[in-house]
mmCIF file of C-alpha atoms in Angstrom:
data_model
loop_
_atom_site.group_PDB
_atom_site.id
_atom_site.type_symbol
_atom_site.label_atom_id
_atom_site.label_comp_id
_atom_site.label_asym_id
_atom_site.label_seq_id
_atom_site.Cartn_x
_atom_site.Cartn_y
_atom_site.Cartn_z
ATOM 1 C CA UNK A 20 0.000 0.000 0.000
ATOM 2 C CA UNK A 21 1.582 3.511 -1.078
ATOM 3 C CA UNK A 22 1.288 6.432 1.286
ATOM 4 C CA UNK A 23 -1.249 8.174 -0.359
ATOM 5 C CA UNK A 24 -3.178 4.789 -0.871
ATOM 6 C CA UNK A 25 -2.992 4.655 3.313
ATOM 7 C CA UNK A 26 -3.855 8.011 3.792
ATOM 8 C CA UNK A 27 -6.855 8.084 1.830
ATOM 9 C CA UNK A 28 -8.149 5.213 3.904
ATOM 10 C CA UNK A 29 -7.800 6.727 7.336
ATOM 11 C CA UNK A 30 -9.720 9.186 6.015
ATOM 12 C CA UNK A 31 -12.519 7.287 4.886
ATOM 13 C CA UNK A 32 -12.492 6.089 8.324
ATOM 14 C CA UNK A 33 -12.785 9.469 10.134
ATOM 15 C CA UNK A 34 -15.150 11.050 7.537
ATOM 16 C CA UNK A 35 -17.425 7.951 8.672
ATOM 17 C CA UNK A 36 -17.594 9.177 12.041
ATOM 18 C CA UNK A 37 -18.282 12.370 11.268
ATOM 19 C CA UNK A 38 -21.217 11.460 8.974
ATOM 20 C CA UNK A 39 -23.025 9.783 11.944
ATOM 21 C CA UNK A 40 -23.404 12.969 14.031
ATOM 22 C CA UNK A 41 -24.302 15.025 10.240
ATOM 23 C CA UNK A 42 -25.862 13.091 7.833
ATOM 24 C CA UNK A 43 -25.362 14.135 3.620
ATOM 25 C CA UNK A 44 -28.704 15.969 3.405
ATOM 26 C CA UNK A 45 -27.370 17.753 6.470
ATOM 27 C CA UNK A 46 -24.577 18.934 5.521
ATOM 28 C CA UNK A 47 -25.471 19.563 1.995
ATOM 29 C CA UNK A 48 -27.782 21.936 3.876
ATOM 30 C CA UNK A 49 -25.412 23.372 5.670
ATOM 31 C CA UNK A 50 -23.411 24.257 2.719
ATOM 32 C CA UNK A 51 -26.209 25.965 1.314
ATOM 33 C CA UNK A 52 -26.778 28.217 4.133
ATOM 34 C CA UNK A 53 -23.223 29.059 4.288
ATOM 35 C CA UNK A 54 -21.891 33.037 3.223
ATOM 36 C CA UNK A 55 -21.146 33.089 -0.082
ATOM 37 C CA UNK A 56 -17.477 32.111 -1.060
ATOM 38 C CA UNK A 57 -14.991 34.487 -1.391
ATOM 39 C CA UNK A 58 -13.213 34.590 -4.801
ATOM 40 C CA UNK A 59 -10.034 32.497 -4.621
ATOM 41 C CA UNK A 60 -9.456 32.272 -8.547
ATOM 42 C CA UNK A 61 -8.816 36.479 -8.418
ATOM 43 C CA UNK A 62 -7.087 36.085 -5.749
ATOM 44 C CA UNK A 63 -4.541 33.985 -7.150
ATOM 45 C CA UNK A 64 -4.136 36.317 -10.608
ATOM 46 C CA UNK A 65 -6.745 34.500 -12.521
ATOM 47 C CA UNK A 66 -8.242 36.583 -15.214
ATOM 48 C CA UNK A 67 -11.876 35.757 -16.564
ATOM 49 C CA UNK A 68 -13.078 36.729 -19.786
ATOM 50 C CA UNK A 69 -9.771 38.002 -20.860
ATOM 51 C CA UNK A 70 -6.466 37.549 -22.113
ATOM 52 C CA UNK A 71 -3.685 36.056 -19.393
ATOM 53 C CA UNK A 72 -1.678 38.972 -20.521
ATOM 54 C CA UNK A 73 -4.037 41.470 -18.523
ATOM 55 C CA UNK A 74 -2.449 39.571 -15.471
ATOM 56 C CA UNK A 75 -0.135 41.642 -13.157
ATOM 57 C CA UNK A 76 3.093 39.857 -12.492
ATOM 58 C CA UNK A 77 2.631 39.686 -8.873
ATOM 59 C CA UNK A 78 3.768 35.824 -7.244
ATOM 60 C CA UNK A 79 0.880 34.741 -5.145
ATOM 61 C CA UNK A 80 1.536 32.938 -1.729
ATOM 62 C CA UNK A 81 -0.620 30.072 -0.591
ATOM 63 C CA UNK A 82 0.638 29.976 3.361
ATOM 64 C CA UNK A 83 0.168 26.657 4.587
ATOM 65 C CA UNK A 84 -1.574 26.102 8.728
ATOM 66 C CA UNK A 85 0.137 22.810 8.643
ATOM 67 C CA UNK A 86 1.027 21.275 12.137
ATOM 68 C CA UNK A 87 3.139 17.685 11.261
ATOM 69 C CA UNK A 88 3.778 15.757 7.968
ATOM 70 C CA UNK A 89 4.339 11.914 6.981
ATOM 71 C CA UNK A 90 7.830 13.228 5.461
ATOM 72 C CA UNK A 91 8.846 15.323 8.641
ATOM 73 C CA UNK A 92 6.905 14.507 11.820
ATOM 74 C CA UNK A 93 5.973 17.052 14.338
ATOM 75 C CA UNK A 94 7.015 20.736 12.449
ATOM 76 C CA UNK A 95 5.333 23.364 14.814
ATOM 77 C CA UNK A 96 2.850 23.353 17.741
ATOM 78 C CA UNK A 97 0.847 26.010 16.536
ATOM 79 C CA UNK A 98 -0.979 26.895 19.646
ATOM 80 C CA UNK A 99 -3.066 30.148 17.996
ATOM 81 C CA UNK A 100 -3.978 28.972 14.300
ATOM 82 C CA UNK A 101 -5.952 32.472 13.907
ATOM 83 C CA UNK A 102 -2.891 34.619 15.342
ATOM 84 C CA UNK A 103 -0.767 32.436 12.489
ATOM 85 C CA UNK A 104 -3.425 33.177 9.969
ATOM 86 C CA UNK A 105 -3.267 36.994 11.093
ATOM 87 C CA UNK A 106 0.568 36.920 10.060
ATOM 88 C CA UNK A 107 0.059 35.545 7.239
ATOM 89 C CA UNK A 108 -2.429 38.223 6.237
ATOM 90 C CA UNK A 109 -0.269 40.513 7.053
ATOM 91 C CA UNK A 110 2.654 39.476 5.412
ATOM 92 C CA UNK A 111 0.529 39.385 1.882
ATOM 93 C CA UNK A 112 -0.696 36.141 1.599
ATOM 94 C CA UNK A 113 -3.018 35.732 -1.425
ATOM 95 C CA UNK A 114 -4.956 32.452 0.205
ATOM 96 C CA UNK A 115 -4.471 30.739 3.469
ATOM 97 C CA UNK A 116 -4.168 26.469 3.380
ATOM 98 C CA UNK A 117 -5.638 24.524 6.665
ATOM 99 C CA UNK A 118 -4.857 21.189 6.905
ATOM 100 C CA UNK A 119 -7.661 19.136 8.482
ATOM 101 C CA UNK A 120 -6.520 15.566 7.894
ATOM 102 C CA UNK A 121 -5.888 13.931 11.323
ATOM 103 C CA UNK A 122 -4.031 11.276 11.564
ATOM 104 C CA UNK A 123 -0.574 11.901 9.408
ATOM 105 C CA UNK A 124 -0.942 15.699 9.256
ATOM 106 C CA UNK A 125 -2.463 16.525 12.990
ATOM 107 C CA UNK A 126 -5.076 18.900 11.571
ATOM 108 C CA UNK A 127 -8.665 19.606 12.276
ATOM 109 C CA UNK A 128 -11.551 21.014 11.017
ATOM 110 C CA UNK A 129 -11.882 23.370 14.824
ATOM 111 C CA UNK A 130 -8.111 24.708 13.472
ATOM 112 C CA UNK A 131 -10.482 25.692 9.813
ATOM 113 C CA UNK A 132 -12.897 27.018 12.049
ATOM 114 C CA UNK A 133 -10.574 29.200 14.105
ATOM 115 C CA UNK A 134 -8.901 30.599 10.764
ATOM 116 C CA UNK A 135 -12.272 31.564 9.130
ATOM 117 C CA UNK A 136 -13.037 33.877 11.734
ATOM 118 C CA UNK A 137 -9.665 35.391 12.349
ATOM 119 C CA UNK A 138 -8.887 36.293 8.444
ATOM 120 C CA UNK A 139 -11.082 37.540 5.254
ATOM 121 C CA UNK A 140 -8.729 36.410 2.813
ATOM 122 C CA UNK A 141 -9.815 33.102 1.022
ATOM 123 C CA UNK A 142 -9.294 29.974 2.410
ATOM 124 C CA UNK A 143 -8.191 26.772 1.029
ATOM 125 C CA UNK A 144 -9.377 23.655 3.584
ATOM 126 C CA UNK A 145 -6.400 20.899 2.616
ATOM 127 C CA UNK A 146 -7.207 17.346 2.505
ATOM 128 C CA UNK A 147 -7.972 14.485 0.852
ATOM 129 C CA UNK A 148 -10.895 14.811 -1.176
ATOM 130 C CA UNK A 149 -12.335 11.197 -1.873
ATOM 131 C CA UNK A 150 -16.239 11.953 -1.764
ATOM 132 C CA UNK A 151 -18.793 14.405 -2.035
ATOM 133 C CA UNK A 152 -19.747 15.288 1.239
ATOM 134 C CA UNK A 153 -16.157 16.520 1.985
ATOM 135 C CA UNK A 154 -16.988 19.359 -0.234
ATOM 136 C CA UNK A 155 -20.533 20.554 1.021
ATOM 137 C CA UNK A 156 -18.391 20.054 4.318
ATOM 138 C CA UNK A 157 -15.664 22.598 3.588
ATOM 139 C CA UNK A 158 -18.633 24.708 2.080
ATOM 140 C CA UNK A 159 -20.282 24.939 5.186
ATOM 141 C CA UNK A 160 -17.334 25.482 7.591
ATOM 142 C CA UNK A 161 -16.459 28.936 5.281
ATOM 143 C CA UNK A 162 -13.907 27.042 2.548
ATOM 144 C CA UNK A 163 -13.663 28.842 -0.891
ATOM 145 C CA UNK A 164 -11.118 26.015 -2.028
ATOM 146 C CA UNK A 165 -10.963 22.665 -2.128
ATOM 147 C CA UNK A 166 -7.977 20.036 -3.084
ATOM 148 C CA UNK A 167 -8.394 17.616 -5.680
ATOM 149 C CA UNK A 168 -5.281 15.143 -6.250
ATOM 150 C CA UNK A 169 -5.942 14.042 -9.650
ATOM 151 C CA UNK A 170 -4.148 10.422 -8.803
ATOM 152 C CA UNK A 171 -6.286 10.077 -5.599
ATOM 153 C CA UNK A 172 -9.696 10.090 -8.138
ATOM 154 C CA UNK A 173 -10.842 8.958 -11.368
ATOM 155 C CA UNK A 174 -11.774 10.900 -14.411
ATOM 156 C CA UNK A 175 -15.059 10.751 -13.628
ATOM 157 C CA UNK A 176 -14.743 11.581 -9.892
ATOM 158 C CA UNK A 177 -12.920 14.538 -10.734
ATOM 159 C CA UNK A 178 -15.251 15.835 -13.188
ATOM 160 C CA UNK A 179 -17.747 15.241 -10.806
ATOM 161 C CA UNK A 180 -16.341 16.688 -7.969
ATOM 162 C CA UNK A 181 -14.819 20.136 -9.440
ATOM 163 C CA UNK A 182 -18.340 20.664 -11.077
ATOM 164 C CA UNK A 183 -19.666 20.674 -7.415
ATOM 165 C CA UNK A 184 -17.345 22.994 -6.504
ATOM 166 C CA UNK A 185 -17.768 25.230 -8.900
ATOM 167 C CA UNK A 186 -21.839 24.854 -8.490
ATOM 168 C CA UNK A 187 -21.287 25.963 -4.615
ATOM 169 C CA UNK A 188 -19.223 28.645 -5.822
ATOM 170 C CA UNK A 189 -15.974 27.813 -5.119
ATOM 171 C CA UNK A 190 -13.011 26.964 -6.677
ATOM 172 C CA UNK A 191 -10.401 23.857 -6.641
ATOM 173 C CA UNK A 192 -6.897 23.185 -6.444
ATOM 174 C CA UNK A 193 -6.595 20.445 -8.845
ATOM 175 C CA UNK A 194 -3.437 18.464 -7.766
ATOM 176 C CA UNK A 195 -0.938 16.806 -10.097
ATOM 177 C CA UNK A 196 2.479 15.343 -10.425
ATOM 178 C CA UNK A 197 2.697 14.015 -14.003
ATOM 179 C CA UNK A 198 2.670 15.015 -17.056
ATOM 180 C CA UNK A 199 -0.536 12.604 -17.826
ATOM 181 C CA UNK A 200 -2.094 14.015 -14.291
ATOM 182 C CA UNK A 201 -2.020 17.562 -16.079
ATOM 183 C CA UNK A 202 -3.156 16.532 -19.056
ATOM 184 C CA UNK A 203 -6.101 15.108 -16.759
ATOM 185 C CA UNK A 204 -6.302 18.092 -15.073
ATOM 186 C CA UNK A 205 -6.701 19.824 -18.521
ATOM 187 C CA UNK A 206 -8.816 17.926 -19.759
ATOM 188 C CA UNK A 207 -11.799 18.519 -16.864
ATOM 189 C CA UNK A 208 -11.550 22.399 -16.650
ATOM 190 C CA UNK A 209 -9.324 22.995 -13.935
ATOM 191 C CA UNK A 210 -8.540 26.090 -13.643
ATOM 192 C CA UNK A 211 -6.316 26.346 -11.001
ATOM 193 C CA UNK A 212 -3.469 23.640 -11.102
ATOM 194 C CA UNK A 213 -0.854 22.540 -8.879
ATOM 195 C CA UNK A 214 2.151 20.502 -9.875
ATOM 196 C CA UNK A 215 3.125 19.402 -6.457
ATOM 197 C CA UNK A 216 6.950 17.664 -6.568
ATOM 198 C CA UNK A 217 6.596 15.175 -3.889
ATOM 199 C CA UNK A 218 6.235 11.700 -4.926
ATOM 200 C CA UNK A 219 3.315 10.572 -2.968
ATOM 201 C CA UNK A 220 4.255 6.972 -2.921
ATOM 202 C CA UNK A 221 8.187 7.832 -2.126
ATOM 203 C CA UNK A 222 7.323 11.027 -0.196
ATOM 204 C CA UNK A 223 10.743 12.035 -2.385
ATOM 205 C CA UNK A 224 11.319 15.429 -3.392
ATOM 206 C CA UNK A 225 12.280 16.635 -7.069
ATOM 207 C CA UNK A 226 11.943 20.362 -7.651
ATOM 208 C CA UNK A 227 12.688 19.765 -11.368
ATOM 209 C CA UNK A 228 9.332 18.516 -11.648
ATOM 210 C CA UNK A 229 7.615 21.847 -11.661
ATOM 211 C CA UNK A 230 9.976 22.978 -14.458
ATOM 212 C CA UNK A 231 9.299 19.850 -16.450
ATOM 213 C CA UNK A 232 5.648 20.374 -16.063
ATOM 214 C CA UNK A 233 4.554 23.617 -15.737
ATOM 215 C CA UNK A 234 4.580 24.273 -19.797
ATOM 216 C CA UNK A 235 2.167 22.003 -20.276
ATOM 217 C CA UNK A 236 -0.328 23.747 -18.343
ATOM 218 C CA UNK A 237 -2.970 26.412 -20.516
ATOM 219 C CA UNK A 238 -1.807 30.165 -19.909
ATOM 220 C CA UNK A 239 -5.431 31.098 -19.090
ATOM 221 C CA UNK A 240 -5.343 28.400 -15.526
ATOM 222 C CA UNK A 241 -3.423 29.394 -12.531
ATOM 223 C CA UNK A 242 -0.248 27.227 -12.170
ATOM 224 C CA UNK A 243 0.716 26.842 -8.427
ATOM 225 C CA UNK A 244 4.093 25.443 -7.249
ATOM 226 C CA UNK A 245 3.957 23.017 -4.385
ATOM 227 C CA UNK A 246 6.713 21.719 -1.709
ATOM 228 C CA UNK A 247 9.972 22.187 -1.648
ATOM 229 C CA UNK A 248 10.106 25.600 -0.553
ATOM 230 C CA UNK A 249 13.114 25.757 1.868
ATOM 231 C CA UNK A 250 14.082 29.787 0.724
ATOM 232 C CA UNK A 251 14.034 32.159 -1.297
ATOM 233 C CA UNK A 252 16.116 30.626 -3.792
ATOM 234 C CA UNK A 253 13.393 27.965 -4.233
ATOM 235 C CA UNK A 254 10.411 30.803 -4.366
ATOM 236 C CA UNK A 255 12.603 32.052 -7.156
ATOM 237 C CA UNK A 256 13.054 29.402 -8.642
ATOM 238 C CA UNK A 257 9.725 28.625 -9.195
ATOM 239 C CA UNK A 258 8.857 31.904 -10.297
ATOM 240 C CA UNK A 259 11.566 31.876 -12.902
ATOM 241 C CA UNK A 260 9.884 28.712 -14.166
ATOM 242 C CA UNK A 261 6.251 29.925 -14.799
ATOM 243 C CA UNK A 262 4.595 29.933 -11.127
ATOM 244 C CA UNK A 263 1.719 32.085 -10.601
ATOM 245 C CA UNK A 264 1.330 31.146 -6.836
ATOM 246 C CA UNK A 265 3.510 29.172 -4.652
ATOM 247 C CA UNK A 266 2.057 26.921 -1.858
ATOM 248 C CA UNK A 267 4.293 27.178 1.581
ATOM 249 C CA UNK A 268 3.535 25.696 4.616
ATOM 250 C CA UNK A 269 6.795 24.105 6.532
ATOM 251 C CA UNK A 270 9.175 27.179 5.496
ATOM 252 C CA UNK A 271 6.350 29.221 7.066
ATOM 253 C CA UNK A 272 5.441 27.221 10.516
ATOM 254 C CA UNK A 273 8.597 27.131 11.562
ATOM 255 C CA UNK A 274 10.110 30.381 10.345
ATOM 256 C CA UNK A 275 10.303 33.142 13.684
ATOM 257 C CA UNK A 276 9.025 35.813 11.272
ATOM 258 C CA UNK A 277 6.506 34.099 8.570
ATOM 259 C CA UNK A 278 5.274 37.823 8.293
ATOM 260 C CA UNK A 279 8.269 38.818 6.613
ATOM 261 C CA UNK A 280 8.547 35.468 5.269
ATOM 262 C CA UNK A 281 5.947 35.867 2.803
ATOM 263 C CA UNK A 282 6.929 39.544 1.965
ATOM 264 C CA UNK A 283 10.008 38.483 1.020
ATOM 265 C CA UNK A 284 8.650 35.546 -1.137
ATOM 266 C CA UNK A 285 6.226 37.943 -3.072
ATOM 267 C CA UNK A 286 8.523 40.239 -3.557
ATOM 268 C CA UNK A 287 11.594 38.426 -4.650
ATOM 269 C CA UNK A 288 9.439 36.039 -6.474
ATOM 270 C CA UNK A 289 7.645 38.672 -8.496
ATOM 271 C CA UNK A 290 11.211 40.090 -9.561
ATOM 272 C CA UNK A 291 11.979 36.739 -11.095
ATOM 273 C CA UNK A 292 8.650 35.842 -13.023
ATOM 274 C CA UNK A 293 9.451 35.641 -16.946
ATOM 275 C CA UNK A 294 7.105 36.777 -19.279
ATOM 276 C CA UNK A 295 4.488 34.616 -19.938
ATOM 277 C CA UNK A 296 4.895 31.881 -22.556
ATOM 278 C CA UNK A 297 2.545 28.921 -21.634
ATOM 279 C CA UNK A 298 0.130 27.929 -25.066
#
């Protein structure tokens, strides 16, 4: 069984407890009733109706509420998730990621919760989508992003499950880490499009991946570049190679000063980004 194959099933497990106490047609309702979502597709740069060149050439940050990993452990305690979330606001993050997978990444749905009221920016709730009821879930708790990891679903599923996001009016982080998973990705709509360079059967890390990959991505979607951000080298890196957005979470937990963290990132980051060239 890979990592991501174990995962997945530990959260099957706790999503089952969690639909006894709130069955589908409740929480579908309580999606409904929800604020409406804030727009995390402007946010990140994303242009509709309109050429990618009336973009700015600002690098987005995606900072990352991200208490332990399967690669790392424990990375920070993170007493105050909304005083973190504050920081990162003020630093000029673009969206704000919140873990809520338990068991390998020690997040929560109350550290979501805690975010949501402390921040306006958009939020992004990070785990592992396998069914609807995650998403009407992450509706109703204040999410205006979801994840989808293309090689966690089939075509189908994800077709299915980023036109429910869209049709409670958010948007999704569509996941990949192949150059078939993109064309996947593609091929469904995604508009927003991470090539994340972990391996999630080795946990490995390759940051020529995002290089490699990011071409094939549309110039009208929103390319984000996930892990492997240990500096500002690697921001800049990125950037150089076509990211819109960046998506930083252990850099940022355990940095004294994620505040000026991020500043740095955006503005370093923006000094590198290349014109744009994607087809």
């Amino acid at each position: 069984m890979s990592v991501l194959d174990d995962i997945i099933e530990g959260v099957r497990e706790d999503l089952e407890v969690r639909r006894a106490l709130l069955d589908d047609a409740g929480i579908a309702a309580a999606a409904a009733a929800a604020p409406p979502a804030r727009d995390a597709f402007a946010a990140l740069g994303g242009v509709r109706d309109g050429s990618p060149a009336e973009r700015d050439t600002r690098l987005r940050v995606i900072s990352e509420v991200k208490r332990k990993s399967p690669s790392k452990g424990a990375l920070a305690d993170i007493p105050e998730p909304s005083e973190l979330a504050r920081q990162y606001e003020a630093g000029g993050a673009s969206v704000i990621s919140v873990l809520t997978e338990q068991r390998r990444f020690g997040g929560s749905l109350e550290d979501f919760d805690a975010v949501r009221a402390a921040v306006e920016l958009p939020l992004l709730r990070k785990d592992f989508t396998v069914e609807a009821y995650q998403i009407h879930e992450a509706r109703a708790h204040g999410a205006d992003l979801v994840l989808l990891i293309v090689a966690a679903l089939s075509d189908a599923q994800l077709a299915e499950f980023l036109a429910l996001t869209r049709e409670l009016g958010m948007e999704a982080l569509v996941e990949a880490h192949t150059e078939d998973e993109i064309d996947r990705a593609v091929a469904v709509g995604a508009r927003i499009i991470g090539v994340n360079v972990r391996n999630l059967k080795t946990l490995e890390i390759d940051r020529g991946t995002f290089g490699r990959l990011a071409d094939r991505i549309p110039a009208d979607a929103v390319v984000v570049a996930e892990s492997g951000v240990r500096s500002v080298e690697d921001v800049v890196g990125y950037a150089a190679d076509g990211a819109d957005a960046i998506l930083v979470g252990e850099a940022l937990v355990k940095d004294a000063s994620p505040r000026q963290a991020i500043a740095s990132f955006v503005e370093q980051g923006s000094a590198a980004k290349p014109e744009r060239v994607r087809a």
